Coordinates of N, CA and C in Angstrom, one line a residue:
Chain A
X23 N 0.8 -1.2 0.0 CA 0.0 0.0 0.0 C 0.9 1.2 0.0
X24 N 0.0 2.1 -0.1 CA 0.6 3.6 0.1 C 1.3 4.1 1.2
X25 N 2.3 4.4 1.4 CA 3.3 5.1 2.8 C 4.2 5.9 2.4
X26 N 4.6 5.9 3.8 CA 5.7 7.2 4.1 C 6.8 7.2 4.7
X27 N 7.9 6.6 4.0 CA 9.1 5.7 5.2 C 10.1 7.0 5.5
X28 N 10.5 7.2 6.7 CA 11.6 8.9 6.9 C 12.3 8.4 8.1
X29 N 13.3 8.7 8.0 CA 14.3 8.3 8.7 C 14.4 9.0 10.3
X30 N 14.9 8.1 11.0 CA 14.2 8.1 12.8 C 15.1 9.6 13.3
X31 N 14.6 9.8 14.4 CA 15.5 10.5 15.5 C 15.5 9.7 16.6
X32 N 16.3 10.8 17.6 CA 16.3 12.2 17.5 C 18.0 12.7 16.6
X33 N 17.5 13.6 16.2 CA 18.6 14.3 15.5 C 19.0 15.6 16.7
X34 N 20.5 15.5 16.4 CA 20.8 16.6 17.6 C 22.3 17.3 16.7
X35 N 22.5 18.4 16.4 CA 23.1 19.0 15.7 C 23.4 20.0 16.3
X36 N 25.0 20.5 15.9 CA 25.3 21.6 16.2 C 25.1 23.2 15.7
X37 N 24.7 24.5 16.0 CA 24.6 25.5 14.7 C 25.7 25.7 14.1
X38 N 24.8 25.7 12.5 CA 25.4 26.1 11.3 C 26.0 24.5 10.6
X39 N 25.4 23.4 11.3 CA 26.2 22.2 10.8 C 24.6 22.0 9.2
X40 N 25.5 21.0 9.0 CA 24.3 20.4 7.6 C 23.3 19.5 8.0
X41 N 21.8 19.9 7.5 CA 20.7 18.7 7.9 C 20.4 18.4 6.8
X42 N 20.3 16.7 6.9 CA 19.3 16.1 5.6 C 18.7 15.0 6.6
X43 N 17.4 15.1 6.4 CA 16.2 13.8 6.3 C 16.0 13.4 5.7
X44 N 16.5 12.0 5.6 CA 15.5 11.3 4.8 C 14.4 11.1 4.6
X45 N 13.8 10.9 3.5 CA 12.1 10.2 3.3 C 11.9 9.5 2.3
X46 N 11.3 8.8 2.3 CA 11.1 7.7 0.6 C 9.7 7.1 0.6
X47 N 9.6 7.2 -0.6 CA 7.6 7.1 0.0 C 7.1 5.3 -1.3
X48 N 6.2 5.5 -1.0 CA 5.5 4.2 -1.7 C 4.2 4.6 -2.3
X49 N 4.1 4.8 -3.3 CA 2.5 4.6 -4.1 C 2.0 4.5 -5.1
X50 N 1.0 4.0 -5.7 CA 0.8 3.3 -6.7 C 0.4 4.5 -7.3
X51 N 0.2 6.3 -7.6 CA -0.1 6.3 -8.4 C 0.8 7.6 -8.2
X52 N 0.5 9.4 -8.6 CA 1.5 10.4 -8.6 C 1.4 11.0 -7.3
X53 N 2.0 11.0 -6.5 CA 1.5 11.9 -5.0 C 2.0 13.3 -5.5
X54 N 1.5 14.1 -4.5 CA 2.4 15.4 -3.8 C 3.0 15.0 -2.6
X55 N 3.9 15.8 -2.5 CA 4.6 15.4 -1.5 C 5.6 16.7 -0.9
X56 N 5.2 16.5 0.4 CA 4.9 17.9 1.4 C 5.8 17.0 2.7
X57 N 6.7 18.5 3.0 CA 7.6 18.4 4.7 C 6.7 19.6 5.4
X58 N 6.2 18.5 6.6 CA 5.2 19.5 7.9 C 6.7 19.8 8.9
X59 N 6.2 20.8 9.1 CA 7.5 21.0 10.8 C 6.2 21.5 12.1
X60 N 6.9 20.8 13.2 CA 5.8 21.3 14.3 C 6.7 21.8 15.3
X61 N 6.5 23.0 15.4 CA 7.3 23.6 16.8 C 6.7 23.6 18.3
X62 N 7.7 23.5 19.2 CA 7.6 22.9 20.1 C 5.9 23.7 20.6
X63 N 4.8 22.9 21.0 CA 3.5 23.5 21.7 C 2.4 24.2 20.5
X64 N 3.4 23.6 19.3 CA 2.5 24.3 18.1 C 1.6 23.0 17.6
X65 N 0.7 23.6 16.4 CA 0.4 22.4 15.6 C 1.4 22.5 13.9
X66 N 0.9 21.7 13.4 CA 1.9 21.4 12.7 C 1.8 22.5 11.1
X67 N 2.8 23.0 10.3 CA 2.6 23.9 9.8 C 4.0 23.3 8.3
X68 N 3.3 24.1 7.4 CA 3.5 23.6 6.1 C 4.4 24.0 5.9
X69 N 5.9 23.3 5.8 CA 7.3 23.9 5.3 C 7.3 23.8 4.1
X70 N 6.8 23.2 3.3 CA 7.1 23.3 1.4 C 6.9 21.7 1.0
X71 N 6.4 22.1 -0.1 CA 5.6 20.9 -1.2 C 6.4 20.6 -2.5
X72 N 6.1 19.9 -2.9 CA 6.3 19.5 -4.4 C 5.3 18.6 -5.1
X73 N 4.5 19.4 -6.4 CA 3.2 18.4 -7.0 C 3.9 17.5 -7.9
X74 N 5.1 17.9 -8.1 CA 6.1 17.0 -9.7 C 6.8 16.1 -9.6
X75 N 7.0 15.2 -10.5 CA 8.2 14.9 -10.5 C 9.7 16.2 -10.9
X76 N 11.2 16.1 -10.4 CA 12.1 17.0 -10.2 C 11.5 18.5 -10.0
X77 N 10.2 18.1 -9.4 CA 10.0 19.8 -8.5 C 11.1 20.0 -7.3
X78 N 11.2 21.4 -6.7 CA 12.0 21.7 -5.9 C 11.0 22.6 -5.1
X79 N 10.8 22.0 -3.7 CA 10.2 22.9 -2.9 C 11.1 23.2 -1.8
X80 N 11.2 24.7 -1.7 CA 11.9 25.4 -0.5 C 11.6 26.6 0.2
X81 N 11.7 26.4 1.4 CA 11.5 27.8 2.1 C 12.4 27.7 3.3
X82 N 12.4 29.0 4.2 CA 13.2 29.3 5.5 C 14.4 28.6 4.9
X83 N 14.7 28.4 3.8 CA 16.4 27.2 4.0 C 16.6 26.3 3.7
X84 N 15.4 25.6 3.8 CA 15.3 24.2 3.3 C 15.0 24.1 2.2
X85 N 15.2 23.0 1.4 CA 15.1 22.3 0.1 C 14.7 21.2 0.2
X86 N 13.5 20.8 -0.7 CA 13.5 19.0 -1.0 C 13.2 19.0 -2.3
X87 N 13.9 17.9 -2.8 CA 13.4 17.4 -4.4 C 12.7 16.3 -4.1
X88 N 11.7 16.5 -5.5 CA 10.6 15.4 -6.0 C 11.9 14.6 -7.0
X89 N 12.1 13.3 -6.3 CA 12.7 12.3 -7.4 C 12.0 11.4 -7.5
X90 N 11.6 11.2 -8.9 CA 11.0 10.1 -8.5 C 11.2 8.6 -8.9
X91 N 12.6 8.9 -9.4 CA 13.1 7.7 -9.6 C 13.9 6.5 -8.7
X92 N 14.3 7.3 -7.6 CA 14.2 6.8 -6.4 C 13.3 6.9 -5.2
X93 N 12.1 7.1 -5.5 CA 11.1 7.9 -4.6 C 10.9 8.1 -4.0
X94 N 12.0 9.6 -3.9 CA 12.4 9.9 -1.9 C 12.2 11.6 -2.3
X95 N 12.3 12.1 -1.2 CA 11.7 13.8 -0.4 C 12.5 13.8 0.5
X96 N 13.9 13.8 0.1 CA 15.0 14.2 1.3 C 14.9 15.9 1.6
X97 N 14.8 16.4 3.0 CA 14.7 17.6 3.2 C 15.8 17.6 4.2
X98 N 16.5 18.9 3.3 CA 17.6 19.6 3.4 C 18.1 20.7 3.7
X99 N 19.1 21.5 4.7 CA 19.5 22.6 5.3 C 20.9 22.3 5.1
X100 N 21.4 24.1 4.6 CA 23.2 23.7 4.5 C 23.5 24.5 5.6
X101 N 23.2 24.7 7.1 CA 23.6 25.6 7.8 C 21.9 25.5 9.0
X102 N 21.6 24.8 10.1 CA 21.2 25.0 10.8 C 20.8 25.9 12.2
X103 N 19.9 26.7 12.4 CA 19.8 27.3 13.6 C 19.1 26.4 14.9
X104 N 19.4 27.4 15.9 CA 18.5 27.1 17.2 C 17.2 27.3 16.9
X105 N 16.6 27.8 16.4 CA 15.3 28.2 16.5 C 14.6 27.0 14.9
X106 N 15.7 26.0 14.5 CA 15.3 25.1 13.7 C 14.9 23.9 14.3
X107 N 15.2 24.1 15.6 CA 15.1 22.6 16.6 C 13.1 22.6 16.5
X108 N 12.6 21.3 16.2 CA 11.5 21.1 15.7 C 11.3 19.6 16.0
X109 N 9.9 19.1 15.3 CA 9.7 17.5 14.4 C 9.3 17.8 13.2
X110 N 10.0 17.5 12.7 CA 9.5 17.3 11.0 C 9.1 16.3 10.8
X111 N 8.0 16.2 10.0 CA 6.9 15.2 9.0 C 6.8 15.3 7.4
X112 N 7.4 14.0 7.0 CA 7.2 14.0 5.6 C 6.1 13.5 5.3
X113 N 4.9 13.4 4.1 CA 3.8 13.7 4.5 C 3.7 13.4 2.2
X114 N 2.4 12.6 2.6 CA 2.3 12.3 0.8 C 0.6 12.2 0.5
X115 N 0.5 12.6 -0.7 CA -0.9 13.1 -0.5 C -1.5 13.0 -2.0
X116 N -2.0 11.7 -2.2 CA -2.4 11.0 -3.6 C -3.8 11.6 -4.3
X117 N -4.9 11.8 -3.8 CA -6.0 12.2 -4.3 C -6.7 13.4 -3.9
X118 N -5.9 13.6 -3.2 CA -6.7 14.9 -2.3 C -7.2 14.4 -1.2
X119 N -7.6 13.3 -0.7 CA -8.6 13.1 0.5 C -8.1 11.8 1.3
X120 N -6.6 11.5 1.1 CA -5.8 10.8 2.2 C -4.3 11.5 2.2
X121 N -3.9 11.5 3.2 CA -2.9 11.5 3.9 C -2.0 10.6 4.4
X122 N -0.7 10.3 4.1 CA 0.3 9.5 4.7 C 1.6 10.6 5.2
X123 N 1.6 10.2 6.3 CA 2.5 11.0 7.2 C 4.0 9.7 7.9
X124 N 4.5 10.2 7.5 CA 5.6 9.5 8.3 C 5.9 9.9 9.6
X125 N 6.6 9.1 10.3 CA 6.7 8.7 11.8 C 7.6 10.4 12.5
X126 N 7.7 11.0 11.7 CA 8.4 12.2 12.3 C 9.9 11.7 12.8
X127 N 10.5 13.1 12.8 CA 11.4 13.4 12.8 C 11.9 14.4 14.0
X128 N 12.6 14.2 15.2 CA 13.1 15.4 16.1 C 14.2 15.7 15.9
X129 N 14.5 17.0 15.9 CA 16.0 18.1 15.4 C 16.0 19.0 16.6
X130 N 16.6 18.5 17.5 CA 17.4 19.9 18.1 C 18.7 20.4 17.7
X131 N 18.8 21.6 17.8 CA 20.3 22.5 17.4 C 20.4 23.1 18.9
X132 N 22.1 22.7 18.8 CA 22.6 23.4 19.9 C 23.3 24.8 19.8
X133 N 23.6 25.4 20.8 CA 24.4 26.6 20.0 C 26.3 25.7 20.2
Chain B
X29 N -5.2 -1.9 20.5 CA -4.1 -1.2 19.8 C -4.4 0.0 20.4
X30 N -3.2 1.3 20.7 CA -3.7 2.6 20.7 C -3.9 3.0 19.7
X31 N -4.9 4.5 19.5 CA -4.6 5.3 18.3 C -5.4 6.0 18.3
X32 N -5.8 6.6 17.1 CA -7.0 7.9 17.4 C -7.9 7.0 16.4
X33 N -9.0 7.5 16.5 CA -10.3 7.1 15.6 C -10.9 8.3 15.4
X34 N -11.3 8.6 13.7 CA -12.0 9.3 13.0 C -13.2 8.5 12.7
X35 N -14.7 8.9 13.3 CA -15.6 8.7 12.1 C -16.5 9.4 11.9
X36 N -17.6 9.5 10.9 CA -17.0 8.4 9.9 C -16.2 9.2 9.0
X37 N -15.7 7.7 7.9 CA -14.6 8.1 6.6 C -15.5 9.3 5.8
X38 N -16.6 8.9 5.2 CA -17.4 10.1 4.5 C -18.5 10.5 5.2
X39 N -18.7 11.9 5.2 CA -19.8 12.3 5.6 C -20.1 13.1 4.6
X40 N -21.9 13.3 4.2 CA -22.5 14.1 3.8 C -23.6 14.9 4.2
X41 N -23.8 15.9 4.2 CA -24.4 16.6 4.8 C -24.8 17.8 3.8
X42 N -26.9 18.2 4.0 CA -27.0 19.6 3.6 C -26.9 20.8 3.6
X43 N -26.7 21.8 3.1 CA -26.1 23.0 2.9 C -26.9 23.7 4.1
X44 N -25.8 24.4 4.7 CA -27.0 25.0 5.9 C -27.1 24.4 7.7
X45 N -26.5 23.0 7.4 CA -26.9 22.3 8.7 C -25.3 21.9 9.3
X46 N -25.3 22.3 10.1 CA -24.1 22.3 11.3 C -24.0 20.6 11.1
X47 N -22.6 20.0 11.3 CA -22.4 18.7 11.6 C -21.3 18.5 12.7
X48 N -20.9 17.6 13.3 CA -20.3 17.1 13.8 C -19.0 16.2 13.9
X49 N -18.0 16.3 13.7 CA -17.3 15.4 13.6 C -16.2 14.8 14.8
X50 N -16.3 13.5 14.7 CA -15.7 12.7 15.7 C -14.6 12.2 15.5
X51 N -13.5 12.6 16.9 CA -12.6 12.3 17.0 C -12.0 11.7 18.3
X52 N -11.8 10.4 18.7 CA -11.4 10.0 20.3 C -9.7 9.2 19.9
X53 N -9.2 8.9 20.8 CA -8.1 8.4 21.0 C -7.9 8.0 22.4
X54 N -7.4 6.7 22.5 CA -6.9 6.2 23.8 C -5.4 5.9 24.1
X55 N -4.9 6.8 23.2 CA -3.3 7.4 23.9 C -3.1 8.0 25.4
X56 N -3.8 8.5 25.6 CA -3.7 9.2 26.9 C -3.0 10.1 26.8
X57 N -3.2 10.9 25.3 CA -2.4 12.0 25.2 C -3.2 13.3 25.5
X58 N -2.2 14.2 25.7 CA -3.0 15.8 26.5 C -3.8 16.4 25.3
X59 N -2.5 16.7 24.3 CA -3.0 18.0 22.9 C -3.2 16.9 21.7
X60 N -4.3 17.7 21.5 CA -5.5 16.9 20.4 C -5.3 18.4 19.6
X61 N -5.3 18.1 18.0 CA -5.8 19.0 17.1 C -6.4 18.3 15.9
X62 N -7.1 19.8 15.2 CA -7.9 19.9 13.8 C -7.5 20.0 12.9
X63 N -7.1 19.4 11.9 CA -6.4 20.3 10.6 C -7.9 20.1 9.6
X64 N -7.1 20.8 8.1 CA -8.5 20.8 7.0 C -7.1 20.8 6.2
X65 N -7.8 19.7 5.2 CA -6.8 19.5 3.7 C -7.6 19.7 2.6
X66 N -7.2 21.0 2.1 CA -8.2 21.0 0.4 C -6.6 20.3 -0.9
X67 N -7.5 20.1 -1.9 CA -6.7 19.3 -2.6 C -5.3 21.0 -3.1
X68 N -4.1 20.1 -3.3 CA -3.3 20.9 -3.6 C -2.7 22.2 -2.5
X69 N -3.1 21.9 -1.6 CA -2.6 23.5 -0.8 C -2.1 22.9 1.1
X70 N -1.8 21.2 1.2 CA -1.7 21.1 2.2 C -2.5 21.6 3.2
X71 N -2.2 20.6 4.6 CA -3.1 20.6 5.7 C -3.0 22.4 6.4
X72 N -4.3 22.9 7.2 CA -4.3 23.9 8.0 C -4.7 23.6 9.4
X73 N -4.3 24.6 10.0 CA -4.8 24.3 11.6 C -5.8 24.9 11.7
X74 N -7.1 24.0 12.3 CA -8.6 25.1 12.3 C -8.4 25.4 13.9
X75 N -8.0 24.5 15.0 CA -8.3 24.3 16.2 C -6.9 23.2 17.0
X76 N -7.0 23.8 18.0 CA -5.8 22.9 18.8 C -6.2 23.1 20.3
X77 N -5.9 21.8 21.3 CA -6.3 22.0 22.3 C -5.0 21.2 23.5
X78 N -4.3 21.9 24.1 CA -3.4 21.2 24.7 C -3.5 20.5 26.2
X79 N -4.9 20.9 26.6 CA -5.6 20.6 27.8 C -7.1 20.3 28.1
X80 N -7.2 19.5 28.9 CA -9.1 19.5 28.7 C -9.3 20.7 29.5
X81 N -11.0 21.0 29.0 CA -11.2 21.8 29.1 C -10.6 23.5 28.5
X82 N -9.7 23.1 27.7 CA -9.0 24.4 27.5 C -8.6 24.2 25.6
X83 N -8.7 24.9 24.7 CA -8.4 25.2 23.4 C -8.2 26.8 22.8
X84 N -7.7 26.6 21.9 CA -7.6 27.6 21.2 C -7.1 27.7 19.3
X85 N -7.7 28.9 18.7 CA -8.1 28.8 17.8 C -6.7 28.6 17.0
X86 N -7.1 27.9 15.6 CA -5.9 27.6 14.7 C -5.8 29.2 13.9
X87 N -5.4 28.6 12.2 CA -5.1 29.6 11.6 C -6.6 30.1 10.7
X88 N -7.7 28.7 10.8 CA -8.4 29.0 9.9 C -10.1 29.0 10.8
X89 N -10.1 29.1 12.1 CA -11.3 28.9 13.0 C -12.5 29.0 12.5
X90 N -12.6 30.3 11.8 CA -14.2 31.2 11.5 C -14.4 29.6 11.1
X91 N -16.0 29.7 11.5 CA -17.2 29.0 11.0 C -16.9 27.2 11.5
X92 N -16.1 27.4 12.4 CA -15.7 26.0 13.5 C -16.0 26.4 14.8
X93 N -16.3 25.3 15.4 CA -16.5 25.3 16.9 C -15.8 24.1 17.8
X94 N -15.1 23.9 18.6 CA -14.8 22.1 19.1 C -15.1 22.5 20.7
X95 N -14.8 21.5 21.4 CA -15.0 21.6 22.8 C -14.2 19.9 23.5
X96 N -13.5 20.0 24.6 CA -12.7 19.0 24.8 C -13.1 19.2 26.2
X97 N -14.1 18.3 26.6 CA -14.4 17.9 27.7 C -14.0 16.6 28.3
X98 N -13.4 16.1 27.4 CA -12.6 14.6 28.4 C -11.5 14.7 27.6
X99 N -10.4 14.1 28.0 CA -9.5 13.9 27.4 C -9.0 13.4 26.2
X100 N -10.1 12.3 25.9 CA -9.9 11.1 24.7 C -10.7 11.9 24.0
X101 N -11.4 12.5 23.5 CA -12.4 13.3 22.6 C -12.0 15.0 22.5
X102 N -12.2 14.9 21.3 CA -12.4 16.4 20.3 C -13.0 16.4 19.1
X103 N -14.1 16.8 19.7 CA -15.0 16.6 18.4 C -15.0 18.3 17.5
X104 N -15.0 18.0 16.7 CA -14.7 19.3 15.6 C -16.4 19.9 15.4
X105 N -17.5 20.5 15.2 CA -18.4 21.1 14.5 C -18.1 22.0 13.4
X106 N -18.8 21.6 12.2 CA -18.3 22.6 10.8 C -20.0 23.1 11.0
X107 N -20.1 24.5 11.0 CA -21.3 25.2 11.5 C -21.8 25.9 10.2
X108 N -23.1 26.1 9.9 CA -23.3 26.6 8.2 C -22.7 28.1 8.5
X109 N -22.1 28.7 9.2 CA -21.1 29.7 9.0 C -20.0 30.2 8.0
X110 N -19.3 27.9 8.3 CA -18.3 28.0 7.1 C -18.5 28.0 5.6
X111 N -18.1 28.8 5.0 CA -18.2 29.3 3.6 C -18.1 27.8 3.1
X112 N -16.9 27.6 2.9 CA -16.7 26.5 2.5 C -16.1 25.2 3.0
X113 N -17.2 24.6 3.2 CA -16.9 23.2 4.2 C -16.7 22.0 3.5
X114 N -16.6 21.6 2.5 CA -16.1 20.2 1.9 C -14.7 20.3 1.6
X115 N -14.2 19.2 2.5 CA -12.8 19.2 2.6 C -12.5 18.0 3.3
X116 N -11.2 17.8 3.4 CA -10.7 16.6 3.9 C -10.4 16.8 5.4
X117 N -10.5 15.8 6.9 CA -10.8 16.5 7.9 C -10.1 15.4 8.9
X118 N -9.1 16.3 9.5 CA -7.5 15.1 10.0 C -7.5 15.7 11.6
X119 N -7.5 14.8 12.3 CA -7.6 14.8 13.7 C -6.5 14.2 14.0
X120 N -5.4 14.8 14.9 CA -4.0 14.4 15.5 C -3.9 14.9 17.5
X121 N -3.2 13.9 17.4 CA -2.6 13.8 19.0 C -1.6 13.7 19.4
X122 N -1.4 14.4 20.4 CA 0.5 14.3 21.1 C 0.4 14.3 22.4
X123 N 2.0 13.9 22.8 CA 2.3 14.3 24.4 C 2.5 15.1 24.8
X124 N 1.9 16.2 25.6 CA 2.1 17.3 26.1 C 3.2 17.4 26.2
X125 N 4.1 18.7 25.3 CA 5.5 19.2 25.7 C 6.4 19.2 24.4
X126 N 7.5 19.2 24.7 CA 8.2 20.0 23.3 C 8.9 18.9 22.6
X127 N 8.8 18.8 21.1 CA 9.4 17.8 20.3 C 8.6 16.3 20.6
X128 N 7.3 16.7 20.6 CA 6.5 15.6 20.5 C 6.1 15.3 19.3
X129 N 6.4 14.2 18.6 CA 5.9 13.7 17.5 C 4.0 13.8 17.6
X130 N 3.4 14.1 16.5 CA 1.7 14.0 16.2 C 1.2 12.4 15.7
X131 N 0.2 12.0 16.1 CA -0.2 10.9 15.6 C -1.6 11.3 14.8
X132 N -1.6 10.6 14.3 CA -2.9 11.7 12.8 C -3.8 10.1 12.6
X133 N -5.0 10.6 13.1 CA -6.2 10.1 12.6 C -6.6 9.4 10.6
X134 N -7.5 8.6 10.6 CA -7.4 8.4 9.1 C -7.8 9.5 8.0
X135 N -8.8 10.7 9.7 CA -9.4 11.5 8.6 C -11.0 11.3 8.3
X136 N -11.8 12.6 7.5 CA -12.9 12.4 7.3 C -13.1 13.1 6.4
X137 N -14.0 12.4 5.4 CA -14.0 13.7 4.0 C -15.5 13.7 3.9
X138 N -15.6 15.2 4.2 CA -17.0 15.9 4.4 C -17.4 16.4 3.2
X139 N -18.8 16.5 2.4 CA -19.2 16.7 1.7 C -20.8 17.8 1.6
X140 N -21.0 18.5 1.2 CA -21.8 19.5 1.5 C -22.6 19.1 0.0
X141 N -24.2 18.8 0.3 CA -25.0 18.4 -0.6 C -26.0 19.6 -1.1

């Protein structure tokens, strides 16, 4: 079936070091495919999407490519802050009206 | 098993009439939230509640109501207020406190007749 495999934590990093998450998804037909971040006491909030194949979605810093030849949504930072310490959710979304979320991700940055 | 329970998968409902939607979990977790997924624009927060008895509003509230009187329950109301209510409808839970992963319901896709 359809999923959402992303690679475990916790992640603990130093500032300004490099983050990449894994994610690699499974589905029979074209997803979108979306990184959630939830900050600490928040709900969870939309870091950037991609509807394509070789789309590039980025914001605050991050980057992920739509590959889909290997069909992963690795999300990416060349330079980490404190205030990046979070859970990230990679997150795939086939018809509009389901959702597959992977198991999250925790990132703290130290100074 | 733990986990949260959404039901039901589809609801339909006519234009005008308040509904209800159900959401419990027997995690024994504190914060329960609402999201809403329209196709192409990712999930929003309508409502979040990190305590019983106690919530507050997401980014997209107008024309929602919830109320968290036990712990295991948050039930959502989409009230004929909301302009536009058919959408995809994701109930999640966590451990009270910081760097808590969300556990996300199957969901309910509401339909306005």
């Amino acid at each position: 079936g359809d999923s959402v495999t992303q690679m475990e934590g916790p992640v603990t990093l130093s500032e300004e070091a490099c983050l990449t998450i894994n994610c690699t998804y499974t589905a029979t037909g074209y997803p979108s495919l979306f990184w959630y971040v939830q900050y600490p006491g928040e709900g969870l909030q939309l870091l950037l999407k991609a509807t394509k194949a070789d789309d590039k979605g980025s914001n605050k810093g991050f980057e992920a490519t739509y590959r889909k030849e290997t069909t992963s949504f690795h999300l990416e930072k060349g330079s980490v802050q404190v205030s990046d310490s979070a859970v990230y959710f990679c997150a795939l979304d086939l018809t509009g009206n389901q959702f597959y979320f992977g198991t999250g991700t925790s990132l703290t940055v130290i100074p | 098993d733990g986990g949260i329970t959404q039901s039901p998968k589809y609801l339909f409902r006519k234009e005008g009439q308040n509904v209800t939607l159900s959401c419990e979990q027997n995690l024994n977790h504190d914060a329960m939230y609402w999201y809403r997924q329209d196709p192409g624009q990712g999930l929003r927060l309508i409502y979040y509640s990190q305590i019983v008895n106690d919530f507050q509003k997401g980014d997209i509230a107008e024309g929602y109501s919830v109320s968290r009187e036990k712990k295991e329950s948050f039930p959502l109301t989409v009230t004929s207020a909301q302009k536009n209510p058919t959408a995809f409808y994701l109930c999640a839970s966590s451990i009270a406190g910081d760097s808590q992963p969300q556990h996300f319901g199957d969901g309910t896709r509401l339909s306005i007749l």
